[in-house]
XYZ file of C-alpha atoms in Angstrom:
364
model
C -15.162 56.592 79.549
C -15.814 58.558 76.378
C -19.127 58.142 74.573
C -19.355 56.361 71.241
C -19.884 59.542 69.194
C -16.704 61.163 70.506
C -14.674 58.009 69.814
C -15.969 57.941 66.228
C -15.266 61.652 65.819
C -11.677 61.047 66.935
C -11.368 57.999 64.640
C -12.468 59.979 61.583
C -10.392 63.024 62.516
C -7.259 60.897 62.701
C -8.098 59.280 59.358
C -8.529 62.637 57.638
C -5.387 64.040 59.291
C -3.478 60.991 58.027
C -4.576 61.733 54.450
C -6.926 58.764 54.048
C -9.454 61.126 52.405
C -10.146 64.870 52.458
C -13.415 64.328 54.334
C -16.119 61.932 55.446
C -19.743 61.633 56.520
C -20.696 58.780 58.844
C -24.208 57.780 59.913
C -25.133 54.909 62.207
C -28.079 53.633 64.177
C -31.162 51.445 63.972
C -33.526 51.631 61.010
C -36.587 53.572 62.109
C -34.826 54.689 65.298
C -32.453 57.424 66.350
C -29.526 58.075 64.010
C -26.157 59.509 64.942
C -23.947 61.340 62.488
C -20.489 62.830 62.209
C -19.200 65.090 59.447
C -15.560 66.011 59.032
C -13.131 67.590 56.594
C -13.557 68.910 53.080
C -15.841 67.933 50.230
C -13.331 69.499 47.826
C -9.806 70.825 48.126
C -9.357 72.103 44.567
C -9.953 74.486 42.900
C -10.930 75.722 46.380
C -11.555 74.159 49.762
C -15.234 73.478 50.462
C -16.411 72.102 53.798
C -18.102 68.708 53.977
C -21.714 68.758 55.225
C -24.364 66.138 55.918
C -26.034 67.259 52.666
C -22.928 66.644 50.527
C -23.477 64.323 47.574
C -20.991 61.527 46.893
C -20.231 59.461 43.827
C -21.547 56.154 45.190
C -19.688 54.033 42.630
C -20.368 50.309 43.178
C -23.032 50.931 45.811
C -25.099 51.299 42.625
C -25.007 47.507 42.291
C -27.099 46.591 45.358
C -28.971 49.868 45.839
C -30.147 50.306 42.253
C -29.643 47.207 40.140
C -30.464 44.573 42.752
C -33.497 46.537 43.947
C -34.816 46.905 40.401
C -34.169 43.202 39.738
C -36.273 42.285 42.795
C -39.085 44.503 41.547
C -38.805 42.851 38.116
C -39.012 39.421 39.796
C -42.152 40.562 41.597
C -43.823 41.599 38.353
C -42.551 38.418 36.657
C -40.922 40.253 33.746
C -37.654 38.719 34.934
C -36.661 35.595 36.849
C -33.399 34.509 38.508
C -33.184 31.753 35.876
C -33.695 34.119 32.919
C -30.818 33.820 30.462
C -29.005 36.904 29.199
C -29.663 35.939 25.576
C -33.416 35.773 26.210
C -33.411 39.540 26.802
C -30.372 40.693 24.822
C -31.015 38.816 21.601
C -27.829 40.179 20.000
C -25.842 37.796 22.212
C -27.530 34.540 21.219
C -25.080 31.823 20.318
C -22.383 33.123 22.701
C -21.239 31.977 26.148
C -22.492 35.226 27.671
C -25.995 34.551 26.352
C -26.175 31.350 28.422
C -25.554 33.101 31.752
C -28.546 33.494 34.031
C -29.577 36.444 36.180
C -28.782 34.635 39.432
C -25.152 34.187 38.363
C -24.885 37.909 37.577
C -26.383 38.927 40.924
C -24.083 36.595 42.888
C -20.905 37.278 40.861
C -20.647 33.594 39.948
C -21.055 34.021 36.180
C -17.398 33.531 35.321
C -17.255 36.961 33.681
C -14.060 38.971 34.207
C -13.950 41.449 37.076
C -13.494 44.468 34.818
C -13.085 45.380 31.174
C -12.950 48.780 29.450
C -16.207 48.277 27.582
C -15.709 51.605 25.789
C -12.701 50.022 24.066
C -14.694 46.914 23.190
C -17.383 49.088 21.551
C -14.825 51.524 20.107
C -16.398 54.477 21.871
C -19.942 53.891 20.564
C -22.429 52.997 23.331
C -25.055 51.682 20.903
C -22.610 49.014 19.761
C -22.039 47.663 23.242
C -24.801 45.007 23.493
C -23.691 43.387 20.239
C -20.047 43.448 21.378
C -20.607 41.751 24.721
C -20.701 38.311 23.115
C -16.976 38.568 22.449
C -16.203 38.467 26.176
C -14.572 35.219 27.253
C -15.541 33.626 30.555
C -12.680 33.172 33.003
C -14.208 30.088 34.622
C -17.342 27.995 34.405
C -20.494 29.591 35.875
C -20.974 28.678 39.528
C -17.362 27.602 39.988
C -15.979 30.742 41.646
C -17.010 34.112 42.971
C -15.347 36.719 40.743
C -16.637 40.158 41.680
C -17.652 41.484 38.274
C -18.542 45.012 37.248
C -19.105 43.596 33.764
C -21.892 41.338 35.027
C -23.777 44.238 36.557
C -23.390 46.359 33.432
C -25.042 43.497 31.542
C -27.791 43.181 34.152
C -28.436 46.921 33.902
C -28.770 46.643 30.122
C -31.236 43.780 30.558
C -33.398 45.805 32.955
C -33.385 48.740 30.547
C -34.346 46.529 27.608
C -37.237 44.954 29.519
C -38.548 48.304 30.795
C -37.990 50.232 27.571
C -36.354 53.083 29.490
C -33.018 54.084 30.972
C -31.974 52.856 34.381
C -32.045 56.351 35.892
C -35.688 56.882 34.950
C -36.595 53.374 36.060
C -34.880 53.901 39.422
C -36.636 57.224 39.931
C -40.193 56.057 39.424
C -39.782 52.543 40.886
C -37.522 53.252 43.866
C -36.468 56.775 44.834
C -39.843 58.471 44.315
C -41.932 55.871 46.203
C -39.435 56.044 49.085
C -39.268 59.848 49.108
C -35.552 59.794 48.271
C -35.526 61.781 45.029
C -33.658 64.589 46.782
C -31.104 62.135 48.231
C -30.267 59.646 45.449
C -30.086 60.071 41.688
C -28.075 59.666 38.513
C -27.160 62.619 36.289
C -26.471 65.088 39.078
C -25.822 68.734 38.303
C -22.859 70.298 40.060
C -24.572 73.685 40.220
C -27.680 72.354 41.994
C -26.140 69.749 44.342
C -23.229 70.145 46.739
C -20.912 67.515 45.276
C -17.653 66.037 46.483
C -14.669 66.863 44.335
C -13.627 64.472 41.591
C -10.426 62.793 40.452
C -9.027 65.117 37.824
C -7.404 62.258 35.900
C -8.444 58.577 35.732
C -4.943 57.360 36.564
C -5.927 53.909 37.799
C -8.129 53.358 34.762
C -5.393 54.486 32.408
C -3.022 51.943 33.949
C -5.578 49.134 33.696
C -6.290 49.886 30.032
C -2.582 49.965 29.187
C -2.043 46.682 31.052
C -4.581 45.081 28.693
C -2.683 46.454 25.686
C -5.592 48.698 24.702
C -5.818 52.351 23.721
C -6.373 54.723 26.691
C -7.644 57.356 24.257
C -11.036 55.606 24.424
C -11.414 56.437 28.131
C -14.366 58.844 28.423
C -13.497 62.276 29.837
C -14.012 63.035 33.507
C -15.827 66.105 34.826
C -17.915 67.492 37.654
C -21.063 65.426 38.121
C -19.699 62.547 36.047
C -19.069 59.186 37.743
C -15.527 58.103 38.494
C -16.237 54.796 36.718
C -15.287 54.978 33.035
C -17.824 52.430 31.848
C -20.590 54.396 33.558
C -19.348 57.610 31.921
C -19.314 55.781 28.591
C -22.987 54.891 29.078
C -23.996 58.477 29.743
C -23.455 58.284 33.494
C -26.099 55.575 33.919
C -25.045 51.927 34.305
C -25.873 48.855 36.350
C -22.480 48.829 38.051
C -21.977 52.526 38.894
C -23.288 56.033 38.291
C -25.514 56.664 41.309
C -24.835 59.764 43.415
C -26.295 60.520 46.795
C -26.093 61.530 50.436
C -25.342 59.446 53.498
C -29.007 59.641 54.473
C -30.099 58.343 51.064
C -27.707 55.393 51.238
C -28.752 54.515 54.785
C -32.468 54.742 54.033
C -32.296 52.558 50.915
C -30.003 49.971 52.516
C -32.515 49.780 55.384
C -35.074 48.412 52.915
C -33.215 45.105 53.132
C -33.614 44.752 56.907
C -36.378 42.587 58.410
C -39.501 44.615 59.084
C -37.991 47.860 57.753
C -39.030 47.777 54.108
C -41.518 50.244 52.720
C -40.872 49.135 49.157
C -39.483 45.606 49.504
C -41.335 42.867 51.345
C -39.592 40.880 54.065
C -39.592 37.882 51.733
C -37.902 39.843 48.943
C -35.224 41.313 51.210
C -34.586 37.907 52.785
C -34.029 36.392 49.340
C -31.487 39.114 48.551
C -29.428 38.748 51.709
C -29.483 34.939 51.855
C -26.138 33.173 51.408
C -26.104 31.870 47.831
C -22.429 30.973 47.439
C -21.956 28.319 50.129
C -18.573 26.631 49.832
C -17.089 29.391 47.649
C -14.473 31.957 48.629
C -16.894 34.825 49.248
C -20.273 34.978 50.933
C -22.692 36.557 48.470
C -26.408 37.189 48.318
C -28.077 38.979 45.433
C -25.965 42.076 44.924
C -24.798 42.192 48.535
C -21.624 40.853 50.069
C -22.110 38.997 53.358
C -19.969 39.456 56.465
C -19.150 35.739 56.346
C -16.635 36.635 53.602
C -13.152 36.197 55.124
C -11.283 39.482 55.550
C -14.069 41.704 54.199
C -14.738 45.275 55.309
C -17.490 44.261 57.746
C -15.077 43.246 60.496
C -15.587 40.785 63.328
C -18.123 42.914 65.196
C -20.835 42.069 62.654
C -22.562 38.696 62.439
C -21.920 36.410 59.429
C -25.399 37.295 58.135
C -24.732 41.041 58.008
C -24.697 42.450 54.470
C -23.024 45.387 52.813
C -20.999 46.799 49.953
C -18.147 49.162 49.195
C -17.319 51.488 46.311
C -14.032 52.500 44.671
C -14.568 56.187 45.443
C -14.297 55.433 49.178
C -17.880 54.665 50.183
C -19.457 51.806 52.125
C -22.648 50.666 53.820
C -23.255 47.652 56.064
C -26.385 46.463 57.841
C -27.118 43.927 60.571
C -30.395 41.972 60.269
C -30.217 40.788 63.910
C -30.345 44.285 65.402
C -31.625 46.452 62.541
C -28.469 48.583 62.612
C -27.001 50.335 59.562
C -23.520 51.830 59.254
C -22.840 54.240 56.402
C -19.355 55.659 55.888
C -18.849 57.874 52.852
C -15.463 59.378 52.000
C -14.053 61.158 48.964
C -10.707 59.342 48.848
C -10.413 59.769 45.058
C -10.220 63.547 45.245
C -8.164 65.160 43.894
C -6.674 61.991 42.334
C -7.681 58.334 42.019
C -6.138 56.231 44.771
C -6.209 52.631 45.906
C -5.505 53.105 49.628
C -7.105 50.439 51.814
C -10.085 51.811 53.757
C -11.160 48.469 55.223
C -9.286 48.877 58.552
C -11.096 52.190 59.075
C -14.445 50.623 58.161
C -13.959 47.685 60.527
C -13.043 49.974 63.400
C -16.028 52.228 62.664
C -18.407 49.251 62.741
C -16.891 47.946 65.970
C -17.149 51.289 67.780
C -20.574 52.240 66.401
C -22.246 48.890 67.116
C -24.992 49.142 69.701
C -24.134 45.728 71.094
């Protein structure tokens, strides 16, 4: 019988050979214990082929939501500058008198605010980032708060703006001195990466998916911010200078695994067990998705966790082809980072690969 590492190596090789992504880095094991890793394929294929390595940096896309924004929200709760019941309009005074102003932080963290899943905020603000807070009040809720789980990038952009307003500094600086520096992860996770100093995965040369979404809304795709090396795939994050509450973080597989481990019982160096337990607790009982604060729970039907993880496992995925899941019962973490959006944006389904990876890599 083949060992687990060789089965995973074969799984990822077949995925790359099938064109799922040019390359991948997988890490799995128990927090604080031995970690296994497999690296395969190419970080870039154009303008030249560059091999993937364990030190390759990925655009982490929506992993920014739990790793950065949720973590900073927990720290803000600890210092009492923010509370789960704090209303958006209390912090972003420009929104007072609107429906968005009446949303609370808990609803943003659990995706139960009723805000739409996605909007091209650069169109809303006509290409001027400073106008954005004042323009957010024009957003119409799609349902009443607490009625449904609607996974919303918009909600986390708003939460990021609130954290910046309260701290008086940008999210990247706040993340550095509150999270990555205390954890010794400054060389593994950051915003505003430089392509000449970090080994980065290749990018999507054109935002084809975003262009289609903007046109479907009847808006002008000319507002879409330009792409480029070291810029996030997410257009709203590019619009906000590469730093947003929903996307913009870059990092390595090690960085993702280490920060996700903060949410496991007994593994936190920055977060207390009480804080991490609050974040991973089911807060959407009876709704269509299992959600904690920032994290999706494996109790969500059909999610990328797969049946090998317990309902209380937590994780997240990102549009660029990245994912991380963790199991509180065993202390295991599974990180699978791919560059599926290089050289072009794609919407191929990576969840079957993720589920199989979790099943094979589980320690049992």
